[in-house]
Amino acid sequence: MRQKLKKIGIALLLLGSSYFFVAFKTDYFEVAKQIEIFTTLFKEINMYYIDDTNPAELTEKAIESMLNELDPYTKFYDEQGVEDVKMNAAGEYSGIGATTKYMQKRLVLYELYKDFPAEKAGLKVGDEIIYVNDLKVTEENINEIAALLRGSEGTSVNLTVLRQKKQYKFSVDRTKIEVEPVPHYQMIDDKIGYISFDKFNSKASASVKKAFEDLKSQGMEKLIFDLRDNPGGLLNEAVDITNFFIPKNEVVVKTEAKMQKWSETYKTNNEPIDLEIPIVVLIDKNSASAAEIVAGSLQDLDRAVILGERSFGKGLVQRYRNLSYGTKLKITISKYYTPSGRNIQELDYSHHTKNNEIPKFSKENRNAFKTKNGRIVYDGGGIEPDIKIGDGETTHAAKALFSSDLIFDYATEYYYAHPGIDSPEKFTFKEQDFQSFLGYLKKHSDAYRTRSEEIFNAGMEAATEEKYNSSITMEYKGLMQKMEEAKMKEISENKDEISRQVSDEIINRYYYKKGVYENHIYHSEYILKAAEILRDQDRYRQILQGR
């Protein structure tokens, strides 16, 4: 069945992209064959299958199955998804000033924007939305609910929420929401400015320029440019931002595609705004795509010191293709290369292991390149920082924790147990706080499971069905107890990283995102180290000269 669904998905994809027929004439017969198989199969199923079928659902599963065999960036978008894509790219929409997340079969307010309608109405992060107007929230109507929360500017929506086991009703206005790609910037002393930048939408370069010029007017002579947790976005915005700091007509990035017309060289088109200011760029393992283009090009051109963790390693470029009935396909069309000629893609999606895992480009197979000053840099596996800082490897238990909702839920519980906390400048997540969090994890251990736990749990469920459980229950409990102990040990190994995430979530409840950034200025190891390097200009120059 899976193979048939793959063929259906392949046919659907190629139906919406007619240019493939011209570009790959040698495959025409195979393409036509698969389309015919799909058409006849789909017709037969819908006419003769014993139970009623849902054509849209079958098609969706076919597309999903096929795309799962490619990379995670090639995606199909239905009509609602297309609207979301437009909103993300434009950086603005009409809504209540909050983000929601469907978690544990609940629609929860995940973040509030300060001074926007949801916050002004009295809503809180962690509130569970149970009704929107008179419509009860269910898993099946999430898309409809999302549309109601956005709506038209100047209108209002009625929400019923569950908070601490009590129901509350709110009438919330809808207004224009602009998604600011620069959530925070400030002077951290009389000479060093700081800009945090977390997305590459259509407002990105303008927002960065505005922040930069404001800081310059305040006396900035050195810059910390924070690209941590920046997942990327529009490539042209990455080129424009890099252009602020390097000369006109300089190569920022090249792309190489199967279609020659999509292989391009992107150069700076404008005069820079500052060629001299010393810059430290912060990156981490979540800095990806366009963020890596900015960091990689500034590193290759020896224009900035890169500090932090090795970046995510996304060296692929996507483009949207229009399909029929208002749908779209986002498809990986090319690889990109930084000015030195390196592609920093981490995972090799063209190959799969026997366990269907995606292999990494090994360290042994990475190629060396040279920056403008002759420093050695490598392809594959992301951008290696000039100054390494961070937690190193994230354990399996920590990864399971981060992919769960436990940190969010703990912060909600913490918020209602603590009427207030220290100011962002003073707040720290102390040892007793971490121990309290560990206690919370022990009570909710089943809410985050490692792959090993999932496998053993599935084995026990199978044993119970086959009535073998009575003879192995004690051994199973002992094994799971040992795994739990090992899991908690791994959690402690990533104490610093976990503490930062819990601390950020807690601060966000009291002081919103602005408070989180203000806290980082005074307590982040990354920012403190960057400031130290900028204050020592001899060391800064030595790093860029490879000494």
JSON list of C-alpha atoms in Angstrom, two decimals, residues 366-529:
[
{"chain": "A", "resi": 366, "resn": "ARG", "atom": "CA", "xyz": [34.63, 17.28, 4.89]},
{"chain": "A", "resi": 367, "resn": "ASN", "atom": "CA", "xyz": [36.61, 19.48, 2.51]},
{"chain": "A", "resi": 368, "resn": "ALA", "atom": "CA", "xyz": [38.80, 22.42, 3.51]},
{"chain": "A", "resi": 369, "resn": "PHE", "atom": "CA", "xyz": [38.34, 25.92, 2.08]},
{"chain": "A", "resi": 370, "resn": "LYS", "atom": "CA", "xyz": [40.03, 29.24, 2.77]},
{"chain": "A", "resi": 371, "resn": "THR", "atom": "CA", "xyz": [38.62, 32.57, 3.89]},
{"chain": "A", "resi": 372, "resn": "LYS", "atom": "CA", "xyz": [39.75, 35.87, 2.38]},
{"chain": "A", "resi": 373, "resn": "ASN", "atom": "CA", "xyz": [42.63, 36.03, 4.88]},
{"chain": "A", "resi": 374, "resn": "GLY", "atom": "CA", "xyz": [43.57, 32.38, 4.32]},
{"chain": "A", "resi": 375, "resn": "ARG", "atom": "CA", "xyz": [41.93, 30.87, 7.40]},
{"chain": "A", "resi": 376, "resn": "ILE", "atom": "CA", "xyz": [40.78, 27.24, 7.01]},
{"chain": "A", "resi": 377, "resn": "VAL", "atom": "CA", "xyz": [37.03, 26.56, 7.06]},
{"chain": "A", "resi": 378, "resn": "TYR", "atom": "CA", "xyz": [35.13, 23.38, 6.18]},
{"chain": "A", "resi": 379, "resn": "ASP", "atom": "CA", "xyz": [32.04, 22.35, 4.25]},
{"chain": "A", "resi": 380, "resn": "GLY", "atom": "CA", "xyz": [29.35, 19.96, 5.52]},
{"chain": "A", "resi": 381, "resn": "GLY", "atom": "CA", "xyz": [27.97, 20.04, 9.03]},
{"chain": "A", "resi": 382, "resn": "GLY", "atom": "CA", "xyz": [27.05, 23.70, 9.44]},
{"chain": "A", "resi": 383, "resn": "ILE", "atom": "CA", "xyz": [29.15, 26.76, 10.23]},
{"chain": "A", "resi": 384, "resn": "GLU", "atom": "CA", "xyz": [31.93, 26.07, 12.71]},
{"chain": "A", "resi": 385, "resn": "PRO", "atom": "CA", "xyz": [32.34, 29.14, 14.95]},
{"chain": "A", "resi": 386, "resn": "ASP", "atom": "CA", "xyz": [35.71, 30.85, 15.32]},
{"chain": "A", "resi": 387, "resn": "ILE", "atom": "CA", "xyz": [35.17, 30.81, 19.09]},
{"chain": "A", "resi": 388, "resn": "LYS", "atom": "CA", "xyz": [33.32, 27.76, 20.38]},
{"chain": "A", "resi": 389, "resn": "ILE", "atom": "CA", "xyz": [31.01, 28.12, 23.34]},
{"chain": "A", "resi": 390, "resn": "GLY", "atom": "CA", "xyz": [27.94, 26.24, 24.50]},
{"chain": "A", "resi": 391, "resn": "ASP", "atom": "CA", "xyz": [26.88, 22.92, 25.92]},
{"chain": "A", "resi": 392, "resn": "GLY", "atom": "CA", "xyz": [28.24, 20.51, 23.36]},
{"chain": "A", "resi": 393, "resn": "GLU", "atom": "CA", "xyz": [26.21, 17.38, 22.64]},
{"chain": "A", "resi": 394, "resn": "THR", "atom": "CA", "xyz": [22.58, 17.28, 23.67]},
{"chain": "A", "resi": 395, "resn": "THR", "atom": "CA", "xyz": [21.71, 13.93, 25.27]},
{"chain": "A", "resi": 396, "resn": "HIS", "atom": "CA", "xyz": [18.82, 11.75, 24.08]},
{"chain": "A", "resi": 397, "resn": "ALA", "atom": "CA", "xyz": [16.89, 12.46, 27.29]},
{"chain": "A", "resi": 398, "resn": "ALA", "atom": "CA", "xyz": [17.29, 16.22, 26.84]},
{"chain": "A", "resi": 399, "resn": "LYS", "atom": "CA", "xyz": [16.16, 15.98, 23.22]},
{"chain": "A", "resi": 400, "resn": "ALA", "atom": "CA", "xyz": [13.06, 14.09, 24.35]},
{"chain": "A", "resi": 401, "resn": "LEU", "atom": "CA", "xyz": [12.42, 16.77, 26.98]},
{"chain": "A", "resi": 402, "resn": "PHE", "atom": "CA", "xyz": [12.80, 19.64, 24.49]},
{"chain": "A", "resi": 403, "resn": "SER", "atom": "CA", "xyz": [10.38, 17.99, 22.06]},
{"chain": "A", "resi": 404, "resn": "SER", "atom": "CA", "xyz": [7.77, 17.63, 24.80]},
{"chain": "A", "resi": 405, "resn": "ASP", "atom": "CA", "xyz": [5.64, 20.34, 26.44]},
{"chain": "A", "resi": 406, "resn": "LEU", "atom": "CA", "xyz": [6.96, 19.82, 29.97]},
{"chain": "A", "resi": 407, "resn": "ILE", "atom": "CA", "xyz": [9.07, 22.99, 30.18]},
{"chain": "A", "resi": 408, "resn": "PHE", "atom": "CA", "xyz": [6.05, 25.02, 29.06]},
{"chain": "A", "resi": 409, "resn": "ASP", "atom": "CA", "xyz": [3.75, 23.28, 31.56]},
{"chain": "A", "resi": 410, "resn": "TYR", "atom": "CA", "xyz": [6.26, 23.69, 34.39]},
{"chain": "A", "resi": 411, "resn": "ALA", "atom": "CA", "xyz": [6.51, 27.43, 33.70]},
{"chain": "A", "resi": 412, "resn": "THR", "atom": "CA", "xyz": [2.71, 27.68, 33.88]},
{"chain": "A", "resi": 413, "resn": "GLU", "atom": "CA", "xyz": [2.71, 25.91, 37.23]},
{"chain": "A", "resi": 414, "resn": "TYR", "atom": "CA", "xyz": [5.60, 28.09, 38.43]},
{"chain": "A", "resi": 415, "resn": "TYR", "atom": "CA", "xyz": [3.80, 31.29, 37.40]},
{"chain": "A", "resi": 416, "resn": "TYR", "atom": "CA", "xyz": [0.71, 30.58, 39.49]},
{"chain": "A", "resi": 417, "resn": "ALA", "atom": "CA", "xyz": [2.83, 29.49, 42.46]},
{"chain": "A", "resi": 418, "resn": "HIS", "atom": "CA", "xyz": [4.97, 32.66, 42.43]},
{"chain": "A", "resi": 419, "resn": "PRO", "atom": "CA", "xyz": [3.15, 36.04, 42.35]},
{"chain": "A", "resi": 420, "resn": "GLY", "atom": "CA", "xyz": [6.36, 37.78, 41.25]},
{"chain": "A", "resi": 421, "resn": "ILE", "atom": "CA", "xyz": [10.03, 37.25, 40.44]},
{"chain": "A", "resi": 422, "resn": "ASP", "atom": "CA", "xyz": [13.14, 39.43, 40.30]},
{"chain": "A", "resi": 423, "resn": "SER", "atom": "CA", "xyz": [13.58, 41.92, 37.47]},
{"chain": "A", "resi": 424, "resn": "PRO", "atom": "CA", "xyz": [14.97, 40.53, 34.17]},
{"chain": "A", "resi": 425, "resn": "GLU", "atom": "CA", "xyz": [18.39, 41.98, 35.00]},
{"chain": "A", "resi": 426, "resn": "LYS", "atom": "CA", "xyz": [18.56, 40.12, 38.32]},
{"chain": "A", "resi": 427, "resn": "PHE", "atom": "CA", "xyz": [16.58, 36.91, 37.79]},
{"chain": "A", "resi": 428, "resn": "THR", "atom": "CA", "xyz": [18.61, 33.69, 37.78]},
{"chain": "A", "resi": 429, "resn": "PHE", "atom": "CA", "xyz": [17.53, 30.06, 37.73]},
{"chain": "A", "resi": 430, "resn": "LYS", "atom": "CA", "xyz": [19.23, 28.79, 40.86]},
{"chain": "A", "resi": 431, "resn": "GLU", "atom": "CA", "xyz": [20.29, 25.29, 41.93]},
{"chain": "A", "resi": 432, "resn": "GLN", "atom": "CA", "xyz": [17.19, 24.84, 44.08]},
{"chain": "A", "resi": 433, "resn": "ASP", "atom": "CA", "xyz": [15.05, 25.82, 41.10]},
{"chain": "A", "resi": 434, "resn": "PHE", "atom": "CA", "xyz": [16.71, 23.16, 38.97]},
{"chain": "A", "resi": 435, "resn": "GLN", "atom": "CA", "xyz": [16.17, 20.55, 41.68]},
{"chain": "A", "resi": 436, "resn": "SER", "atom": "CA", "xyz": [12.51, 21.56, 41.84]},
{"chain": "A", "resi": 437, "resn": "PHE", "atom": "CA", "xyz": [12.29, 21.10, 38.08]},
{"chain": "A", "resi": 438, "resn": "LEU", "atom": "CA", "xyz": [13.87, 17.64, 38.35]},
{"chain": "A", "resi": 439, "resn": "GLY", "atom": "CA", "xyz": [11.19, 16.73, 40.88]},
{"chain": "A", "resi": 440, "resn": "TYR", "atom": "CA", "xyz": [8.55, 17.87, 38.40]},
{"chain": "A", "resi": 441, "resn": "LEU", "atom": "CA", "xyz": [10.11, 15.70, 35.67]},
{"chain": "A", "resi": 442, "resn": "LYS", "atom": "CA", "xyz": [10.07, 12.62, 37.92]},
{"chain": "A", "resi": 443, "resn": "LYS", "atom": "CA", "xyz": [6.34, 13.08, 38.44]},
{"chain": "A", "resi": 444, "resn": "HIS", "atom": "CA", "xyz": [5.75, 13.41, 34.70]},
{"chain": "A", "resi": 445, "resn": "SER", "atom": "CA", "xyz": [8.32, 10.99, 33.35]},
{"chain": "A", "resi": 446, "resn": "ASP", "atom": "CA", "xyz": [5.87, 9.39, 30.92]},
{"chain": "A", "resi": 447, "resn": "ALA", "atom": "CA", "xyz": [5.34, 12.77, 29.22]},
{"chain": "A", "resi": 448, "resn": "TYR", "atom": "CA", "xyz": [8.78, 12.62, 27.64]},
{"chain": "A", "resi": 449, "resn": "ARG", "atom": "CA", "xyz": [10.19, 9.33, 26.47]},
{"chain": "A", "resi": 450, "resn": "THR", "atom": "CA", "xyz": [13.42, 8.41, 24.78]},
{"chain": "A", "resi": 451, "resn": "ARG", "atom": "CA", "xyz": [13.38, 6.08, 21.79]},
{"chain": "A", "resi": 452, "resn": "SER", "atom": "CA", "xyz": [14.56, 3.21, 24.01]},
{"chain": "A", "resi": 453, "resn": "GLU", "atom": "CA", "xyz": [11.67, 3.75, 26.42]},
{"chain": "A", "resi": 454, "resn": "GLU", "atom": "CA", "xyz": [9.19, 3.81, 23.55]},
{"chain": "A", "resi": 455, "resn": "ILE", "atom": "CA", "xyz": [10.52, 0.52, 22.22]},
{"chain": "A", "resi": 456, "resn": "PHE", "atom": "CA", "xyz": [10.46, -1.24, 25.61]},
{"chain": "A", "resi": 457, "resn": "ASN", "atom": "CA", "xyz": [7.00, 0.14, 26.36]},
{"chain": "A", "resi": 458, "resn": "ALA", "atom": "CA", "xyz": [5.71, -1.13, 23.01]},
{"chain": "A", "resi": 459, "resn": "GLY", "atom": "CA", "xyz": [7.25, -4.53, 23.77]},
{"chain": "A", "resi": 460, "resn": "MET", "atom": "CA", "xyz": [5.46, -4.68, 27.11]},
{"chain": "A", "resi": 461, "resn": "GLU", "atom": "CA", "xyz": [2.15, -3.74, 25.48]},
{"chain": "A", "resi": 462, "resn": "ALA", "atom": "CA", "xyz": [2.65, -6.55, 22.96]},
{"chain": "A", "resi": 463, "resn": "ALA", "atom": "CA", "xyz": [3.50, -8.95, 25.78]},
{"chain": "A", "resi": 464, "resn": "THR", "atom": "CA", "xyz": [0.32, -7.95, 27.61]},
{"chain": "A", "resi": 465, "resn": "GLU", "atom": "CA", "xyz": [-1.78, -8.60, 24.49]},
{"chain": "A", "resi": 466, "resn": "GLU", "atom": "CA", "xyz": [-0.15, -12.01, 24.12]},
{"chain": "A", "resi": 467, "resn": "LYS", "atom": "CA", "xyz": [-0.58, -12.70, 27.86]},
{"chain": "A", "resi": 468, "resn": "TYR", "atom": "CA", "xyz": [3.15, -13.03, 28.60]},
{"chain": "A", "resi": 469, "resn": "ASN", "atom": "CA", "xyz": [3.16, -10.06, 30.96]},
{"chain": "A", "resi": 470, "resn": "SER", "atom": "CA", "xyz": [2.54, -12.01, 34.17]},
{"chain": "A", "resi": 471, "resn": "SER", "atom": "CA", "xyz": [5.95, -13.69, 33.95]},
{"chain": "A", "resi": 472, "resn": "ILE", "atom": "CA", "xyz": [7.98, -10.60, 33.03]},
{"chain": "A", "resi": 473, "resn": "THR", "atom": "CA", "xyz": [6.27, -7.73, 34.85]},
{"chain": "A", "resi": 474, "resn": "MET", "atom": "CA", "xyz": [8.82, -7.52, 37.67]},
{"chain": "A", "resi": 475, "resn": "GLU", "atom": "CA", "xyz": [11.77, -7.65, 35.27]},
{"chain": "A", "resi": 476, "resn": "TYR", "atom": "CA", "xyz": [10.13, -4.99, 33.10]},
{"chain": "A", "resi": 477, "resn": "LYS", "atom": "CA", "xyz": [9.57, -2.67, 36.05]},
{"chain": "A", "resi": 478, "resn": "GLY", "atom": "CA", "xyz": [13.17, -3.10, 37.15]},
{"chain": "A", "resi": 479, "resn": "LEU", "atom": "CA", "xyz": [14.45, -2.37, 33.65]},
{"chain": "A", "resi": 480, "resn": "MET", "atom": "CA", "xyz": [12.30, 0.74, 33.31]},
{"chain": "A", "resi": 481, "resn": "GLN", "atom": "CA", "xyz": [13.48, 1.95, 36.72]},
{"chain": "A", "resi": 482, "resn": "LYS", "atom": "CA", "xyz": [17.09, 1.67, 35.56]},
{"chain": "A", "resi": 483, "resn": "MET", "atom": "CA", "xyz": [16.24, 3.49, 32.33]},
{"chain": "A", "resi": 484, "resn": "GLU", "atom": "CA", "xyz": [14.56, 6.24, 34.34]},
{"chain": "A", "resi": 485, "resn": "GLU", "atom": "CA", "xyz": [17.70, 6.66, 36.45]},
{"chain": "A", "resi": 486, "resn": "ALA", "atom": "CA", "xyz": [19.84, 6.82, 33.31]},
{"chain": "A", "resi": 487, "resn": "LYS", "atom": "CA", "xyz": [17.44, 9.37, 31.81]},
{"chain": "A", "resi": 488, "resn": "MET", "atom": "CA", "xyz": [17.66, 11.65, 34.85]},
{"chain": "A", "resi": 489, "resn": "LYS", "atom": "CA", "xyz": [21.45, 11.38, 34.75]},
{"chain": "A", "resi": 490, "resn": "GLU", "atom": "CA", "xyz": [21.41, 12.53, 31.12]},
{"chain": "A", "resi": 491, "resn": "ILE", "atom": "CA", "xyz": [19.11, 15.42, 32.03]},
{"chain": "A", "resi": 492, "resn": "SER", "atom": "CA", "xyz": [21.67, 16.57, 34.60]},
{"chain": "A", "resi": 493, "resn": "GLU", "atom": "CA", "xyz": [24.42, 16.39, 31.95]},
{"chain": "A", "resi": 494, "resn": "ASN", "atom": "CA", "xyz": [22.54, 19.09, 30.01]},
{"chain": "A", "resi": 495, "resn": "LYS", "atom": "CA", "xyz": [21.76, 21.10, 33.13]},
{"chain": "A", "resi": 496, "resn": "ASP", "atom": "CA", "xyz": [22.95, 24.46, 31.76]},
{"chain": "A", "resi": 497, "resn": "GLU", "atom": "CA", "xyz": [21.02, 24.22, 28.50]},
{"chain": "A", "resi": 498, "resn": "ILE", "atom": "CA", "xyz": [17.85, 23.02, 30.24]},
{"chain": "A", "resi": 499, "resn": "SER", "atom": "CA", "xyz": [18.13, 25.69, 32.93]},
{"chain": "A", "resi": 500, "resn": "ARG", "atom": "CA", "xyz": [18.37, 28.40, 30.25]},
{"chain": "A", "resi": 501, "resn": "GLN", "atom": "CA", "xyz": [15.26, 27.18, 28.50]},
{"chain": "A", "resi": 502, "resn": "VAL", "atom": "CA", "xyz": [13.26, 26.89, 31.72]},
{"chain": "A", "resi": 503, "resn": "SER", "atom": "CA", "xyz": [14.50, 30.30, 32.85]},
{"chain": "A", "resi": 504, "resn": "ASP", "atom": "CA", "xyz": [13.51, 31.89, 29.52]},
{"chain": "A", "resi": 505, "resn": "GLU", "atom": "CA", "xyz": [10.03, 30.36, 29.70]},
{"chain": "A", "resi": 506, "resn": "ILE", "atom": "CA", "xyz": [9.52, 31.62, 33.25]},
{"chain": "A", "resi": 507, "resn": "ILE", "atom": "CA", "xyz": [10.74, 35.15, 32.48]},
{"chain": "A", "resi": 508, "resn": "ASN", "atom": "CA", "xyz": [8.50, 35.26, 29.42]},
{"chain": "A", "resi": 509, "resn": "ARG", "atom": "CA", "xyz": [5.45, 34.74, 31.66]},
{"chain": "A", "resi": 510, "resn": "TYR", "atom": "CA", "xyz": [6.20, 37.85, 33.71]},
{"chain": "A", "resi": 511, "resn": "TYR", "atom": "CA", "xyz": [8.09, 40.18, 31.35]},
{"chain": "A", "resi": 512, "resn": "TYR", "atom": "CA", "xyz": [7.36, 38.80, 27.84]},
{"chain": "A", "resi": 513, "resn": "LYS", "atom": "CA", "xyz": [10.04, 38.36, 25.19]},
{"chain": "A", "resi": 514, "resn": "LYS", "atom": "CA", "xyz": [11.60, 41.74, 25.94]},
{"chain": "A", "resi": 515, "resn": "GLY", "atom": "CA", "xyz": [12.37, 40.59, 29.46]},
{"chain": "A", "resi": 516, "resn": "VAL", "atom": "CA", "xyz": [14.02, 37.42, 28.16]},
{"chain": "A", "resi": 517, "resn": "TYR", "atom": "CA", "xyz": [16.41, 39.44, 25.98]},
{"chain": "A", "resi": 518, "resn": "GLU", "atom": "CA", "xyz": [17.16, 41.88, 28.79]},
{"chain": "A", "resi": 519, "resn": "ASN", "atom": "CA", "xyz": [18.01, 38.94, 31.04]},
{"chain": "A", "resi": 520, "resn": "HIS", "atom": "CA", "xyz": [20.40, 37.54, 28.42]},
{"chain": "A", "resi": 521, "resn": "ILE", "atom": "CA", "xyz": [22.30, 40.83, 28.24]},
{"chain": "A", "resi": 522, "resn": "TYR", "atom": "CA", "xyz": [23.36, 40.39, 31.86]},
{"chain": "A", "resi": 523, "resn": "HIS", "atom": "CA", "xyz": [23.59, 36.60, 32.16]},
{"chain": "A", "resi": 524, "resn": "SER", "atom": "CA", "xyz": [24.13, 34.94, 28.76]},
{"chain": "A", "resi": 525, "resn": "GLU", "atom": "CA", "xyz": [27.55, 33.31, 28.45]},
{"chain": "A", "resi": 526, "resn": "TYR", "atom": "CA", "xyz": [27.43, 34.00, 24.70]},
{"chain": "A", "resi": 527, "resn": "ILE", "atom": "CA", "xyz": [26.87, 37.74, 25.04]},
{"chain": "A", "resi": 528, "resn": "LEU", "atom": "CA", "xyz": [29.35, 38.20, 27.88]},
{"chain": "A", "resi": 529, "resn": "LYS", "atom": "CA", "xyz": [32.04, 36.39, 25.88]}
]
